[in-house]
XYZ file of C-alpha atoms in Angstrom:
551
model
C -15.689 8.062 58.387
C -19.539 7.003 57.703
C -20.770 6.137 54.750
C -22.205 9.067 53.872
C -20.148 11.366 54.309
C -17.812 9.591 51.833
C -20.528 9.652 49.563
C -20.811 13.730 49.930
C -17.140 13.853 49.647
C -16.338 11.913 46.589
C -19.768 13.450 44.879
C -18.083 16.941 45.448
C -14.525 16.262 44.457
C -16.431 14.953 40.807
C -17.632 18.605 40.361
C -14.887 19.737 41.350
C -12.691 17.456 38.897
C -15.725 18.727 35.771
C -15.631 22.531 37.201
C -11.655 22.171 36.807
C -11.583 20.321 33.457
C -14.083 22.999 31.854
C -11.843 26.119 33.100
C -8.658 24.825 31.548
C -10.527 23.510 28.388
C -11.961 26.728 27.846
C -8.772 28.948 27.995
C -7.501 26.357 25.512
C -9.584 25.097 22.702
C -8.611 22.263 20.737
C -10.166 19.522 18.294
C -9.689 15.736 17.466
C -10.521 14.282 14.173
C -10.126 10.773 14.517
C -11.204 10.184 11.173
C -8.037 8.156 8.616
C -8.288 10.899 6.042
C -7.841 13.715 8.960
C -11.505 15.071 6.854
C -12.389 17.401 8.961
C -9.309 19.091 10.390
C -8.540 22.102 8.933
C -5.363 23.128 8.066
C -2.638 25.449 10.029
C -2.640 28.752 7.855
C -6.542 28.322 7.365
C -6.836 28.151 11.083
C -4.487 31.561 11.584
C -6.693 33.133 8.560
C -9.702 32.161 10.151
C -8.428 33.562 14.188
C -6.863 36.594 12.042
C -10.014 38.491 10.816
C -11.235 41.911 11.572
C -14.813 41.353 10.376
C -17.258 39.050 10.176
C -17.782 36.801 7.221
C -21.564 35.234 6.550
C -22.257 32.604 4.114
C -25.466 32.522 2.086
C -24.856 28.016 0.746
C -27.742 27.137 -1.611
C -26.870 23.690 -1.677
C -30.195 22.978 0.601
C -33.581 20.581 0.454
C -34.217 17.027 -1.366
C -30.748 15.671 -2.382
C -29.414 13.283 -3.937
C -27.038 11.136 -1.947
C -23.673 12.558 -3.355
C -25.029 16.355 -3.625
C -26.149 15.487 0.380
C -22.647 14.628 1.297
C -21.492 17.490 -0.474
C -23.805 19.972 2.272
C -22.880 17.898 4.774
C -19.399 18.439 3.858
C -20.049 22.243 3.476
C -21.236 21.994 6.732
C -19.132 20.155 9.281
C -15.894 22.477 7.248
C -18.195 25.824 7.973
C -18.932 24.485 11.913
C -14.939 24.091 11.927
C -14.291 27.875 10.482
C -16.883 28.814 13.254
C -14.742 27.653 15.873
C -11.513 29.365 14.992
C -12.489 32.252 14.141
C -14.232 32.429 17.782
C -18.035 33.072 15.799
C -16.729 35.530 13.212
C -18.332 32.771 10.991
C -22.367 33.366 10.411
C -23.361 30.912 7.769
C -27.095 29.499 7.004
C -28.689 26.944 4.448
C -31.281 28.209 1.654
C -32.871 25.817 -0.405
C -34.106 28.123 -3.763
C -36.328 25.359 -5.170
C -38.535 25.644 -1.857
C -39.946 28.757 -2.760
C -43.775 28.147 -4.121
C -44.744 30.893 -6.195
C -43.351 29.911 -9.493
C -42.369 33.496 -10.623
C -40.646 34.112 -7.651
C -38.795 31.131 -7.535
C -37.473 32.047 -11.283
C -36.962 35.866 -10.120
C -34.806 34.405 -7.346
C -32.643 32.636 -9.788
C -32.209 34.732 -11.665
C -30.708 36.880 -9.277
C -28.316 34.102 -7.854
C -27.466 34.209 -11.729
C -26.493 37.760 -12.075
C -24.644 37.370 -8.717
C -21.952 34.601 -10.600
C -23.925 31.906 -8.724
C -24.230 28.953 -10.686
C -26.726 25.669 -10.936
C -26.684 21.763 -12.220
C -29.312 19.740 -12.816
C -30.049 16.614 -10.423
C -31.808 13.703 -10.885
C -33.745 13.020 -8.177
C -36.574 10.132 -7.423
C -39.840 11.433 -6.331
C -42.859 8.696 -5.924
C -40.954 5.904 -7.626
C -40.801 8.217 -10.656
C -37.138 10.024 -11.674
C -37.264 13.957 -11.654
C -35.159 16.828 -13.033
C -34.238 19.348 -10.469
C -32.468 22.439 -10.238
C -29.341 22.288 -7.882
C -27.033 24.779 -6.556
C -24.102 23.846 -5.124
C -21.993 27.049 -4.451
C -22.583 30.100 -2.342
C -22.877 33.769 -1.497
C -20.110 34.958 0.326
C -20.476 38.444 2.300
C -17.297 40.941 4.095
C -18.767 44.277 5.098
C -20.379 46.232 1.582
C -18.086 43.035 -0.616
C -19.027 40.267 -1.826
C -17.683 37.129 -3.807
C -19.549 33.758 -5.566
C -18.559 30.269 -4.744
C -18.843 27.254 -7.015
C -18.457 23.658 -5.094
C -18.621 21.165 -7.279
C -15.274 21.291 -9.272
C -12.831 18.261 -10.126
C -12.260 16.455 -13.423
C -15.808 16.316 -15.348
C -14.149 13.160 -17.241
C -14.274 11.387 -14.282
C -17.864 9.500 -12.724
C -20.087 11.881 -10.720
C -19.409 10.309 -7.199
C -15.657 11.058 -8.310
C -16.368 14.009 -8.833
C -17.932 15.095 -6.021
C -16.062 13.457 -3.721
C -12.948 15.788 -5.193
C -15.487 18.627 -4.640
C -15.838 17.727 -0.749
C -11.913 17.322 -1.336
C -11.715 21.365 -2.073
C -14.582 22.853 0.586
C -11.831 24.221 2.465
C -9.804 25.474 -0.236
C -13.100 27.495 -2.050
C -14.128 29.002 1.043
C -10.580 30.119 2.013
C -10.364 31.684 -1.450
C -13.973 33.551 -0.684
C -12.640 34.867 2.078
C -9.170 35.969 1.279
C -10.470 37.446 -1.931
C -12.768 39.480 -0.043
C -10.350 39.792 2.591
C -7.010 40.211 0.780
C -4.094 43.189 1.432
C -2.221 43.802 -2.392
C 0.953 43.312 -0.303
C 3.465 41.290 -2.722
C 4.061 42.264 -6.875
C 4.489 40.145 -9.959
C 5.700 41.241 -13.104
C 5.542 39.789 -16.976
C 8.537 40.378 -19.117
C 8.789 42.018 -21.750
C 11.309 42.813 -24.990
C 11.512 39.855 -26.438
C 8.088 39.310 -28.788
C 6.537 37.885 -24.986
C 2.956 37.766 -25.265
C 1.240 40.883 -25.424
C -0.987 43.035 -22.212
C -4.120 41.861 -24.324
C -3.121 38.141 -24.997
C -2.366 37.959 -20.964
C -5.001 40.242 -20.525
C -7.362 38.091 -17.994
C -4.697 36.207 -16.295
C -3.744 39.932 -15.239
C -6.978 40.828 -14.397
C -7.016 37.767 -11.926
C -4.103 37.868 -10.670
C -4.415 41.309 -9.768
C -7.242 40.683 -7.144
C -4.443 39.068 -5.287
C -1.229 41.180 -6.023
C 0.010 44.376 -7.730
C 0.734 43.003 -11.556
C 3.241 44.850 -13.988
C 5.361 44.531 -16.920
C 8.866 44.705 -17.064
C 11.751 44.895 -19.084
C 14.872 42.904 -17.538
C 17.377 45.945 -16.879
C 19.309 45.307 -14.121
C 18.731 42.832 -11.298
C 17.860 45.475 -8.479
C 14.870 46.182 -10.576
C 13.734 42.612 -10.689
C 14.301 42.220 -7.433
C 11.180 44.278 -6.603
C 8.923 41.542 -7.455
C 8.008 38.525 -5.666
C 7.953 36.067 -9.447
C 8.604 37.301 -13.063
C 5.964 35.581 -15.540
C 8.175 34.770 -18.975
C 5.130 34.529 -21.205
C 5.696 33.100 -25.185
C 9.555 35.206 -25.960
C 10.069 35.062 -29.450
C 13.325 36.709 -29.742
C 16.699 35.434 -28.356
C 18.004 36.715 -24.740
C 21.227 38.455 -24.369
C 23.991 37.250 -22.389
C 22.983 40.011 -20.352
C 19.650 39.535 -19.681
C 19.821 36.203 -19.253
C 22.404 36.680 -16.636
C 20.020 38.376 -14.476
C 17.954 36.387 -14.492
C 19.706 33.345 -13.425
C 20.849 36.017 -10.706
C 17.179 36.745 -9.548
C 16.906 33.029 -9.304
C 20.264 32.176 -6.757
C 19.012 34.823 -4.579
C 15.403 33.206 -4.616
C 13.340 35.377 -7.270
C 10.347 32.346 -8.907
C 9.934 32.030 -12.210
C 7.094 30.943 -14.494
C 7.765 30.085 -17.944
C 5.421 29.583 -20.798
C 7.947 28.346 -23.681
C 6.951 27.506 -27.310
C 9.977 25.949 -28.458
C 9.200 25.856 -32.345
C 8.568 29.091 -33.990
C 5.321 27.997 -36.564
C 3.820 30.383 -38.955
C 0.107 29.781 -38.082
C -1.291 32.262 -40.540
C 0.196 29.315 -43.287
C -1.280 26.989 -42.145
C -4.659 28.499 -43.783
C -2.806 27.163 -46.883
C -2.771 23.198 -46.311
C 1.245 23.730 -45.197
C 3.853 25.201 -42.410
C 7.298 24.543 -40.960
C 8.223 24.207 -37.556
C 12.386 25.721 -36.442
C 13.522 25.919 -33.004
C 13.112 29.781 -31.967
C 17.178 29.567 -30.121
C 15.983 31.670 -27.610
C 19.187 31.497 -25.897
C 17.435 29.722 -22.963
C 18.237 26.442 -23.103
C 21.954 26.847 -21.221
C 19.919 28.223 -18.321
C 16.810 25.776 -17.982
C 19.135 22.649 -18.465
C 21.601 24.255 -15.542
C 18.241 24.418 -13.456
C 17.753 20.742 -14.518
C 14.986 21.197 -17.572
C 15.187 20.320 -21.018
C 12.237 21.311 -23.753
C 12.708 19.028 -26.696
C 12.225 20.583 -30.839
C 9.475 18.147 -31.804
C 5.699 19.069 -30.779
C 3.424 16.687 -29.476
C 0.303 14.906 -31.052
C -2.356 13.428 -29.421
C -5.803 11.649 -29.775
C -7.594 13.510 -26.438
C -7.274 17.036 -28.477
C -9.850 19.919 -29.425
C -10.597 20.954 -32.939
C -9.849 22.693 -35.885
C -11.603 24.465 -38.491
C -10.805 23.459 -41.918
C -11.739 24.763 -45.122
C -13.381 21.983 -48.113
C -14.434 22.239 -51.152
C -17.936 24.451 -52.044
C -15.958 27.136 -49.864
C -17.516 25.493 -46.986
C -16.214 24.184 -43.767
C -15.760 21.916 -40.842
C -14.603 21.168 -37.264
C -12.820 18.375 -36.743
C -10.166 16.536 -34.986
C -6.766 18.311 -34.806
C -4.208 15.754 -32.694
C -2.137 19.384 -32.163
C -4.298 20.770 -29.335
C -4.055 18.382 -27.187
C -6.604 18.805 -23.873
C -4.507 17.157 -20.922
C -6.460 15.525 -17.860
C -3.552 13.500 -16.209
C -1.975 15.404 -13.249
C 0.996 14.608 -11.223
C 0.570 14.654 -7.567
C 0.820 18.160 -6.017
C -0.919 20.993 -4.621
C -1.222 23.416 -7.444
C -3.097 20.552 -10.418
C -4.853 18.654 -7.541
C -8.730 18.709 -8.766
C -8.489 20.304 -11.801
C -10.562 20.021 -14.202
C -8.696 19.478 -18.076
C -6.893 21.869 -18.924
C -5.590 22.567 -22.662
C -2.750 22.986 -25.011
C -1.701 24.340 -28.840
C 1.140 22.925 -31.182
C 3.513 21.505 -27.775
C 6.745 20.355 -27.006
C 7.736 17.272 -24.689
C 9.978 17.505 -21.677
C 13.143 16.221 -20.299
C 14.945 16.466 -17.218
C 18.523 16.190 -16.363
C 20.327 16.080 -13.310
C 20.826 19.295 -11.174
C 22.791 18.390 -8.042
C 19.274 19.394 -4.869
C 16.735 20.377 -7.386
C 13.713 18.462 -6.843
C 11.821 18.126 -10.227
C 8.438 17.131 -9.739
C 5.927 16.745 -13.419
C 2.820 18.345 -12.959
C 0.877 17.881 -15.819
C 0.853 14.766 -18.780
C -0.632 14.146 -21.802
C -2.579 10.902 -21.823
C -1.772 7.585 -23.188
C -2.133 7.903 -26.677
C 0.059 10.368 -28.288
C 3.176 10.442 -30.167
C 6.072 12.756 -31.032
C 7.481 14.995 -34.117
C 10.799 16.000 -34.421
C 11.782 18.707 -35.737
C 12.042 20.622 -38.295
C 8.834 19.690 -39.106
C 5.769 19.921 -42.027
C 2.551 20.942 -39.832
C 0.319 19.778 -42.302
C -3.743 20.608 -42.708
C -4.845 17.244 -44.696
C -3.530 15.550 -41.386
C -7.006 16.501 -40.334
C -9.057 15.427 -42.943
C -6.955 11.702 -42.390
C -7.479 8.432 -39.918
C -5.807 8.901 -37.937
C -4.075 5.468 -37.038
C -4.270 4.712 -32.736
C -1.448 2.461 -33.158
C 1.096 5.150 -34.269
C -0.041 7.071 -30.685
C 2.142 5.151 -28.184
C 4.853 7.244 -27.285
C 2.820 6.890 -23.251
C 2.123 9.635 -20.834
C 4.654 12.526 -21.860
C 4.941 15.345 -19.456
C 4.488 19.221 -20.515
C 5.356 20.951 -17.114
C 7.668 20.989 -14.587
C 8.005 22.933 -10.691
C 11.460 23.139 -9.997
C 12.758 23.252 -5.972
C 16.277 24.280 -4.201
C 19.223 25.881 -4.185
C 19.761 26.482 -7.839
C 23.137 26.807 -9.051
C 24.382 29.480 -11.397
C 24.833 28.970 -14.381
C 27.698 31.595 -14.564
C 29.609 29.037 -11.451
C 32.521 29.224 -13.878
C 32.017 31.966 -15.982
C 33.023 35.238 -16.629
C 30.274 37.719 -15.464
C 28.686 39.895 -18.844
C 28.215 42.880 -16.593
C 31.773 44.100 -15.719
C 31.719 45.470 -12.425
C 29.340 42.739 -10.848
C 30.104 39.598 -9.098
C 28.662 36.589 -10.066
C 26.561 35.226 -7.157
C 27.028 31.086 -7.427
C 24.579 29.640 -4.869
C 22.021 31.328 -1.886
C 18.381 31.599 -1.340
C 16.312 28.248 -2.131
C 13.450 29.085 -4.857
C 10.707 27.503 -7.364
C 10.584 27.863 -10.880
C 7.528 26.375 -13.108
C 8.173 25.381 -16.848
C 5.615 24.322 -19.367
C 6.153 23.788 -22.856
C 3.535 25.639 -24.284
C 2.410 29.732 -24.443
C -1.280 29.385 -24.712
C -1.586 27.666 -21.894
C -1.850 31.699 -20.747
C -2.408 32.833 -23.927
C -6.361 34.211 -24.187
C -7.664 34.728 -27.542
C -9.042 38.606 -28.171
C -12.914 39.702 -28.493
C -12.218 41.686 -32.096
C -15.530 43.294 -32.506
C -15.021 44.840 -28.940
C -11.309 44.598 -28.636
C -11.585 42.532 -24.780
C -9.894 39.525 -23.570
C -12.134 36.280 -24.201
C -11.472 34.226 -20.757
C -8.315 32.414 -20.850
C -9.430 28.783 -21.386
C -12.583 29.343 -23.182
C -12.761 27.090 -26.475
C -15.656 28.371 -28.901
C -15.724 25.698 -30.663
C -15.816 23.160 -28.283
C -17.975 25.806 -26.010
C -15.790 24.344 -22.890
C -13.963 26.343 -20.327
C -10.410 25.111 -19.343
C -8.991 25.423 -16.023
C -6.488 26.811 -17.542
C -6.920 29.915 -15.676
C -7.278 28.268 -12.543
C -4.320 26.020 -13.160
C -1.803 29.435 -13.123
C -3.365 31.342 -9.902
C -2.839 27.352 -8.540
C 1.310 28.321 -10.095
C 1.213 31.536 -8.732
C 0.114 31.273 -5.689
C 2.629 28.277 -4.564
C 5.095 30.323 -6.171
C 4.310 33.317 -3.864
C 4.111 31.117 -1.125
C 0.279 31.828 -0.375
C -0.743 29.380 2.605
C -4.234 28.904 1.479
C -2.182 26.604 -0.951
C -1.304 23.961 1.748
C -5.797 23.671 1.713
C -5.805 21.659 -1.375
C -3.856 19.111 -0.045
C -6.590 17.354 1.331
C -7.453 13.729 0.091
C -10.659 11.681 1.300
C -11.323 8.264 0.064
C -13.957 7.502 -1.618
C -15.131 3.658 0.574
C -18.283 2.852 -2.171
C -20.178 0.154 -0.546
C -20.204 -3.291 -3.075
C -22.955 -3.117 -5.219
C -23.123 -6.553 -6.265
C -22.924 -7.850 -2.430
C -25.185 -5.984 -1.357
C -27.790 -6.993 -3.516
C -27.004 -10.461 -2.762
C -26.359 -10.548 1.112
C -29.225 -8.169 1.308
C -31.779 -10.000 2.710
C -29.367 -11.895 5.005
C -28.099 -8.480 6.963
C -31.556 -7.310 6.884
C -32.476 -10.764 9.680
C -29.242 -9.885 11.188
C -30.175 -6.390 11.712
C -33.631 -7.209 13.138
C -32.913 -10.358 14.990
C -29.508 -9.733 16.307
C -30.935 -6.495 18.768
C -33.563 -8.933 20.077
C -31.410 -11.690 20.495
C -28.934 -9.465 22.518
C -31.681 -7.514 24.260
C -33.663 -11.397 25.210
C -29.781 -12.549 26.392
C -29.345 -8.906 28.134
C -32.541 -9.308 30.437
C -31.773 -13.020 30.830
C -28.449 -12.773 32.594
C -29.008 -9.695 34.071
C -32.342 -11.684 35.620
C -29.890 -14.289 37.658
C -27.168 -12.095 38.133
C -29.993 -10.586 40.902
C -31.086 -13.608 41.633
C -27.643 -14.872 42.508
C -26.437 -11.642 44.540
C -29.339 -10.998 46.976
C -29.604 -15.004 47.418
C -26.568 -14.958 49.245
C -27.729 -12.177 51.930
C -29.872 -15.505 53.063
């Protein structure tokens, strides 16, 4: 075979190989993420959801234009995630980026701002460098997602507000996939699972849980139910027991126990101490245990709520009367603000949550049960044991930080595993009903404060105030987001997996950068030239040597 034929055959084989590889890859789609923290990898549940989309999803992102490096990074992450979504959905995701600030006409620009705000799109102020001067600019780290005739806003800027802006934006980058999928889920949701709020023991009223009930009803059937028999409870994937004040009977405890043993999930919000808050107006009230009868149930499952109250220097405000008929706002350590969270998707990248008259919690031995702390106090906390006086005069005192040395105390726990029945070695309290000692795996979340889930009522309109909103601080805490995450996790919703992404910040050492700036500038300027010269000289000598050898 001559050289010409060999070259032709080799060329044809190369073309055939390329065509064959393209055919294989067109039938078997995959993508590779070579980053250490897998920042471009989306969760399997997200991929599955995207593959099963029935309609096109349109995403309008309003984070565009001249942005600072942190917002540019967030924009880049949104775009990269949408590209992944587009690939896995078979082009059912259609997106575009729009800069609201690009509208030159001021009147039209402000009109567009108003339209976005009316749709629930939020904005932030950002300082940008313009010709050597710093200028305040409005940015919209938000999007509007639509499917068919429905649309919903997405706010990408999430995370703990106490962190520096670069870390907060990093948390926002971690949450891009979750925020987008949460919006798509909302638009494409088929309500099939049910959750019930129990009643009959002085639990929080429908009005006091109105805001969270409304939020949950977008994804689940939400009802209220009495604990009458286990057959009825089995209709619900999860129960919420929110702030009971009256004891549970032995029959009701047995029904709850068997519900858990057979795989039912419960979210407890328990006030351990009975405080007459109306009496506090006069100066002093006392806290005594409710004795709800749930103590042995929770103890068997692996947790105990203590007869005490937590005080924390990181706290909200309380209005107190002062001489002259006036009032003032003072720090009230019985209203702790929580910004320390455990390592779990339920509390991933949450902003602070708020509680009122919260008790401490301990774990106890429970075979086969995994106990995960979710929420902690600050390091500056202390415990007041019951029976205890709660004195309004404490708010007027200068609190000594030295007294607040109890450290970070857990106030919420997740319990998971195959729970063993409390009635394993007891007779059934219901005649003719056998005790199921252990059956299916289950999950329980226990929070030692009912105010976590209680919303205030706007008296003039008799409407719920948004859960977590503090009118004195004028701040919306993340209580509702925490509860939504908790219920999703108890309900085994796949979207929770999207909150597991963790991206490491790798900031440059600014001091080292300043010290070595000149050195690296010279290296970047000179090194390419030196390499080019070396390459040219080497190539010259190699060519010269090659052709000299034919003489």
